[in-house]
XYZ file of C-alpha atoms in Angstrom:
406
model
C -10.195 -23.888 -37.604
C -11.660 -21.798 -34.811
C -14.608 -23.167 -32.884
C -17.256 -20.690 -31.710
C -18.331 -22.177 -28.378
C -21.108 -20.640 -26.270
C -19.669 -18.713 -23.326
C -20.813 -19.427 -19.766
C -23.139 -16.722 -18.397
C -20.527 -15.482 -15.925
C -18.010 -14.886 -18.761
C -20.630 -13.047 -20.779
C -21.321 -10.845 -17.775
C -17.621 -10.233 -17.226
C -17.322 -8.779 -20.731
C -19.883 -6.080 -19.957
C -19.490 -2.828 -18.021
C -19.760 -3.188 -14.260
C -23.058 -1.294 -14.141
C -24.555 -3.867 -16.508
C -23.164 -6.752 -14.466
C -24.689 -5.423 -11.279
C -28.117 -5.030 -12.899
C -28.121 -8.457 -14.546
C -26.429 -10.602 -11.916
C -27.963 -9.348 -8.678
C -31.534 -9.199 -7.446
C -32.758 -5.648 -6.912
C -32.626 -5.860 -3.103
C -28.973 -7.027 -3.168
C -27.460 -4.619 -5.670
C -25.941 -2.265 -3.090
C -25.266 -4.792 -0.342
C -21.485 -4.532 -0.751
C -21.563 -0.995 0.619
C -24.411 -1.326 3.131
C -23.764 -0.788 6.840
C -23.064 -3.677 9.203
C -26.032 -5.147 11.071
C -25.295 -3.995 14.617
C -27.851 -6.329 16.198
C -25.923 -9.561 15.567
C -23.468 -11.314 17.893
C -21.090 -10.229 19.244
C -21.766 -6.601 18.256
C -25.157 -6.321 20.008
C -25.797 -2.630 19.500
C -22.218 -1.388 19.797
C -21.530 1.642 17.599
C -18.732 0.544 15.264
C -16.254 2.504 13.198
C -14.181 5.654 13.108
C -17.167 7.980 13.583
C -17.694 6.648 17.113
C -14.047 6.152 18.103
C -12.903 7.310 21.515
C -9.301 7.432 20.289
C -9.747 10.582 18.205
C -8.962 13.892 19.901
C -12.078 15.744 18.808
C -12.059 18.479 21.463
C -9.543 21.164 22.309
C -9.343 19.796 25.858
C -8.448 16.276 24.702
C -5.862 17.651 22.269
C -4.258 19.713 25.023
C -4.113 16.677 27.272
C -2.039 14.671 24.769
C 1.418 13.980 26.179
C 3.217 13.941 22.821
C 1.764 17.293 21.791
C 2.656 18.701 25.206
C 6.236 17.522 24.707
C 6.295 19.313 21.338
C 5.056 22.531 22.938
C 2.034 22.865 20.623
C -0.792 21.640 22.865
C -1.593 25.110 24.206
C -1.463 26.844 20.834
C -4.152 27.323 18.230
C -5.865 24.302 16.757
C -8.317 23.669 13.949
C -10.701 20.838 13.191
C -9.165 18.904 10.306
C -9.762 15.584 8.645
C -6.746 13.505 7.685
C -6.663 14.864 4.139
C -6.496 18.440 5.460
C -3.865 17.523 8.065
C -1.617 16.061 5.346
C -2.149 19.184 3.271
C -1.184 21.301 6.285
C 2.008 19.281 6.797
C 3.060 19.830 3.186
C 2.208 23.535 3.476
C 4.492 23.855 6.516
C 7.240 22.036 4.621
C 6.976 24.279 1.567
C 6.840 27.441 3.691
C 9.933 26.585 5.756
C 12.112 24.767 3.187
C 12.910 26.536 -0.082
C 14.257 23.296 -1.563
C 10.982 21.430 -1.068
C 8.938 20.314 -4.079
C 5.708 18.306 -4.287
C 4.780 16.357 -7.416
C 2.858 13.385 -8.767
C -0.086 12.526 -10.976
C -2.686 15.356 -10.815
C -0.982 16.854 -7.745
C -1.057 20.416 -9.117
C -4.847 20.135 -9.448
C -5.144 19.098 -5.809
C -4.712 15.356 -6.260
C -7.364 12.686 -6.688
C -8.085 12.837 -2.930
C -7.546 16.642 -2.721
C -4.577 16.326 -0.337
C -2.554 18.940 -2.261
C -5.386 21.346 -3.009
C -4.344 25.015 -2.978
C -0.595 24.351 -2.786
C 0.150 25.197 -6.427
C -1.718 28.495 -6.111
C 0.208 29.375 -2.955
C 3.713 28.185 -3.843
C 3.758 28.178 -7.638
C 3.897 25.630 -10.417
C 7.662 25.267 -10.231
C 7.335 23.677 -6.792
C 3.975 21.901 -7.131
C 3.600 20.148 -10.455
C 2.041 17.227 -12.293
C 3.995 14.314 -13.699
C 3.314 11.874 -16.532
C 1.497 8.651 -15.618
C 4.647 6.690 -14.847
C 5.272 5.536 -11.282
C 8.789 4.349 -12.106
C 9.495 7.772 -13.564
C 8.045 9.574 -10.533
C 10.242 7.578 -8.153
C 13.343 7.947 -10.325
C 12.820 11.690 -10.709
C 12.277 12.025 -6.942
C 15.488 10.122 -6.224
C 17.386 12.421 -8.582
C 16.007 15.571 -6.969
C 16.786 14.262 -3.466
C 20.314 13.322 -4.571
C 20.828 16.940 -5.670
C 19.800 18.281 -2.279
C 16.092 18.904 -2.698
C 13.356 17.859 -0.287
C 11.287 15.750 -2.682
C 7.723 14.832 -1.678
C 6.383 12.526 -4.383
C 2.886 11.079 -4.569
C 1.963 7.691 -6.001
C -1.749 8.140 -6.674
C -2.682 4.712 -5.249
C -0.361 2.402 -3.311
C -1.529 -0.408 -5.621
C 0.433 1.258 -8.429
C 3.702 1.600 -6.537
C 4.998 -1.699 -7.928
C 6.331 -0.283 -11.239
C 8.511 1.922 -8.973
C 9.652 -1.029 -6.846
C 13.076 -1.294 -8.466
C 13.759 2.444 -8.077
C 12.762 2.406 -4.403
C 14.415 -0.889 -3.404
C 17.555 -0.865 -5.564
C 18.228 2.866 -5.818
C 16.684 4.903 -2.987
C 17.271 2.304 -0.264
C 20.897 1.637 -1.278
C 22.056 5.098 -2.349
C 23.819 6.008 0.886
C 25.251 2.519 1.490
C 26.723 1.971 -1.947
C 28.440 5.377 -1.937
C 29.976 4.897 1.502
C 27.813 7.744 2.822
C 29.261 10.146 0.258
C 25.821 10.653 -1.288
C 22.304 10.120 -0.019
C 18.645 10.628 -0.885
C 17.486 11.317 2.658
C 15.317 14.166 1.406
C 12.988 11.724 -0.360
C 9.448 11.027 0.892
C 6.912 9.041 -1.135
C 3.255 9.385 -0.150
C 0.687 6.802 -1.257
C -2.990 6.270 -0.347
C -3.433 2.646 0.724
C -5.830 0.053 2.145
C -9.545 -0.585 1.792
C -12.087 2.079 0.994
C -15.278 0.018 0.689
C -15.517 -0.092 -3.099
C -11.976 -0.044 -4.484
C -11.612 -3.650 -5.607
C -8.277 -5.311 -6.141
C -6.497 -2.368 -7.836
C -7.405 0.385 -5.370
C -7.433 -1.317 -1.959
C -4.088 -3.020 -1.357
C -1.777 -2.628 1.636
C 1.779 -3.175 0.317
C 3.764 -2.167 3.408
C 5.202 -5.660 4.016
C 6.914 -5.660 0.590
C 9.006 -2.669 1.698
C 9.436 -3.673 5.349
C 11.926 -6.275 4.075
C 14.278 -3.603 2.707
C 17.096 -2.009 4.744
C 17.707 1.654 3.982
C 14.149 3.030 3.949
C 11.501 3.808 6.542
C 7.813 2.879 6.313
C 5.125 4.828 8.193
C 1.322 4.391 8.450
C -0.724 6.981 10.439
C -4.102 6.393 12.094
C -5.536 9.920 12.492
C -5.184 13.593 11.451
C -2.934 14.601 14.386
C -0.768 11.558 13.770
C -0.683 12.124 10.005
C 0.528 15.718 10.265
C 3.201 15.040 12.889
C 4.445 11.813 11.327
C 4.514 13.239 7.782
C 6.566 16.253 8.914
C 8.906 13.849 10.734
C 9.169 11.621 7.641
C 9.954 14.571 5.362
C 12.666 15.849 7.725
C 14.154 12.448 8.547
C 17.588 11.912 6.930
C 16.410 8.661 5.326
C 14.087 7.990 2.379
C 10.608 7.254 3.728
C 7.430 5.674 2.408
C 4.322 7.232 3.931
C 1.240 5.059 3.406
C -2.049 6.874 4.076
C -5.188 4.756 4.777
C -7.586 6.449 2.377
C -10.653 5.308 4.306
C -9.559 7.803 6.980
C -9.079 10.814 4.696
C -12.520 12.190 5.535
C -13.889 9.823 8.160
C -11.311 10.756 10.830
C -11.365 14.337 12.190
C -9.543 15.889 15.150
C -8.539 19.207 16.645
C -5.118 19.498 15.018
C -2.535 22.053 16.230
C -1.930 24.634 13.520
C 1.711 25.058 14.579
C 4.568 23.021 13.164
C 5.304 19.802 15.104
C 6.758 16.343 14.573
C 5.925 12.993 16.167
C 8.619 10.364 16.714
C 9.283 7.766 14.038
C 10.001 4.180 15.090
C 8.130 4.717 18.355
C 4.880 2.843 18.990
C 2.119 4.442 21.037
C 0.061 2.729 23.734
C -3.318 4.237 22.909
C -5.286 2.184 25.431
C -3.584 0.604 28.484
C -4.539 -2.859 29.758
C -3.236 -5.839 31.720
C -4.545 -9.093 30.167
C -3.711 -9.111 26.445
C -1.622 -6.972 24.091
C -3.359 -6.005 20.839
C -1.228 -4.441 18.079
C -2.148 -2.800 14.800
C -1.613 0.309 12.691
C -3.506 2.600 10.340
C -7.255 2.135 9.966
C -7.071 -1.314 11.592
C -6.709 0.407 14.961
C -10.429 1.260 14.927
C -11.523 -2.330 14.278
C -9.302 -3.388 17.171
C -10.768 -0.670 19.394
C -14.268 -2.051 18.716
C -13.119 -5.630 19.339
C -11.655 -4.577 22.681
C -14.888 -2.827 23.641
C -16.813 -6.057 22.992
C -14.291 -8.185 24.901
C -14.312 -5.927 27.957
C -18.139 -5.899 27.890
C -18.423 -9.703 27.600
C -15.529 -10.616 29.935
C -15.858 -8.346 32.999
C -12.538 -7.553 34.651
C -10.487 -8.127 31.491
C -8.565 -5.154 30.069
C -6.732 -5.071 26.744
C -3.655 -3.002 25.911
C -3.935 -1.480 22.419
C -0.717 -0.424 20.673
C -0.408 1.543 17.431
C 2.926 0.702 15.794
C 2.819 3.816 13.548
C 6.224 3.008 12.000
C 6.498 -0.377 10.271
C 10.201 -0.073 9.459
C 12.130 0.148 11.680
C 9.403 -0.834 14.138
C 9.318 -0.482 17.914
C 9.650 -4.068 19.143
C 10.668 -2.897 22.630
C 7.297 -1.344 23.464
C 5.441 -4.437 22.256
C 7.778 -6.801 24.133
C 7.415 -4.850 27.368
C 3.640 -5.038 27.042
C 3.618 -8.776 26.268
C 5.939 -9.444 29.214
C 3.179 -7.898 31.333
C 0.094 -9.435 29.673
C 1.451 -12.787 28.449
C -0.666 -12.643 25.288
C -0.396 -10.994 21.867
C -2.843 -10.399 18.997
C -1.548 -8.672 15.839
C -3.808 -7.406 13.049
C -3.473 -5.747 9.646
C -5.441 -5.506 6.390
C -2.761 -7.044 4.175
C -2.954 -10.818 3.596
C -1.846 -13.070 6.446
C 0.684 -15.119 4.448
C 4.130 -13.475 4.813
C 2.415 -10.387 6.235
C 4.053 -8.012 8.693
C 2.237 -9.710 11.579
C 4.404 -12.781 10.997
C 7.574 -10.736 11.538
C 6.253 -9.194 14.737
C 5.002 -12.556 16.025
C 8.406 -14.164 15.424
C 10.263 -11.305 17.127
C 8.032 -11.344 20.198
C 8.111 -15.134 20.411
C 11.913 -14.964 20.587
C 11.911 -12.210 23.200
C 8.972 -13.313 25.346
C 8.732 -17.100 24.936
C 8.782 -17.853 28.672
C 6.200 -15.140 29.347
C 3.620 -16.231 26.775
C 0.408 -17.759 28.142
C -1.097 -18.574 24.724
C -0.094 -18.784 21.049
C 0.296 -15.446 19.291
C -2.797 -14.682 17.202
C -2.771 -13.013 13.781
C -5.895 -11.371 12.330
C -5.280 -10.365 8.719
C -6.778 -10.082 5.273
C -7.470 -13.318 3.436
C -4.898 -14.719 1.021
C -6.820 -13.636 -2.090
C -6.742 -10.544 -4.319
C -8.611 -7.780 -2.529
C -12.251 -8.390 -3.550
C -14.992 -5.903 -4.390
C -18.393 -7.346 -3.446
C -16.797 -9.758 -0.956
C -14.650 -7.157 0.794
C -16.484 -7.710 4.073
C -15.370 -11.326 4.132
C -11.785 -10.337 3.351
C -11.367 -7.671 6.016
C -9.945 -8.358 9.521
C -13.033 -6.739 11.018
C -13.970 -6.107 14.637
C -15.735 -9.473 14.924
C -12.769 -11.481 13.619
C -10.489 -9.472 15.923
C -12.859 -10.131 18.859
C -12.748 -13.873 18.189
C -8.928 -13.877 18.097
C -8.636 -11.911 21.343
C -11.126 -14.248 23.012
C -9.237 -17.336 21.817
C -6.056 -15.909 23.289
C -7.696 -15.154 26.634
C -9.453 -18.529 26.906
C -6.495 -20.675 25.840
């Protein structure tokens, strides 16, 4: 006999469309609070302009682009440039690949239409539907097909529409792509494989469109994992990933697709994989991150240097998560004696733990304080409570201050 028990109000709400939930469960003045801007008057922000739009790390002018040492080394700093957001820079990288490599193909869910984030817009019209094409909605199939094409000598650039949905392809990536060269004694390889995937928070994605899965793959020998922070970085690192003789996962922080814009060289160039970049030099504490987290760390450093006169913080962008550049971080920590590591993924078993352990082994006698980790909370990525989950500028500020005052 089935009993018909009254459902609690929250369960009744959960059975309704989200728009109905928001109208019933929240007072009118709170309905949009999850996406409202941060109150810049509170401590320790106190009027500081936060976020990517105000970042001093972006090369927004031609002069700043031409002064970049890496672009100078590539011989593209004096050439033509164009203002691009990160989405356009990724599109430009794929266009260069398709124009210079007849074996290159680009595919994924809705890719021929331009992709859900428009990163592949115009490529099918320019290069044809045999090289830019849609796939069925099967991430395992996309990865398996990409591995097969790379094994036959193609340059395969596959897109997983959201990094959250890469897990059905986990077996193909970890047990096939990563081991292909090793298990054949270097007779065969899938070095021409690159998998792109939009990742990380976007402000309203919830737990199925906001995850940062890089640590799952950083445990796997045989692949590379890259996360860019800006348009110039995205173009150069994506071209390097595509041309690298190893299969590479390229995670793109989707929050930056349109919020980050720079003067990007229109010429072809690559930036080094497995090489971290010191984006802001300092002497008192080393602060390490990657992707969109770099901008939260930049704001935290601005607050620290305002509130603690004389203190300077060294900010390092790892860029490549596997294999990562431990040498640059260790050299910095040997100088500063302190380390703070931050990322959006949950703290438990996150990549920050690996970096903290490595630096503790290398720099134990140099450390002046415990290594700090600032990470996402150990919960599914929330929707309305995303602000509490995120390793924001304020949480990063508190960790840096704890390290300095220890």
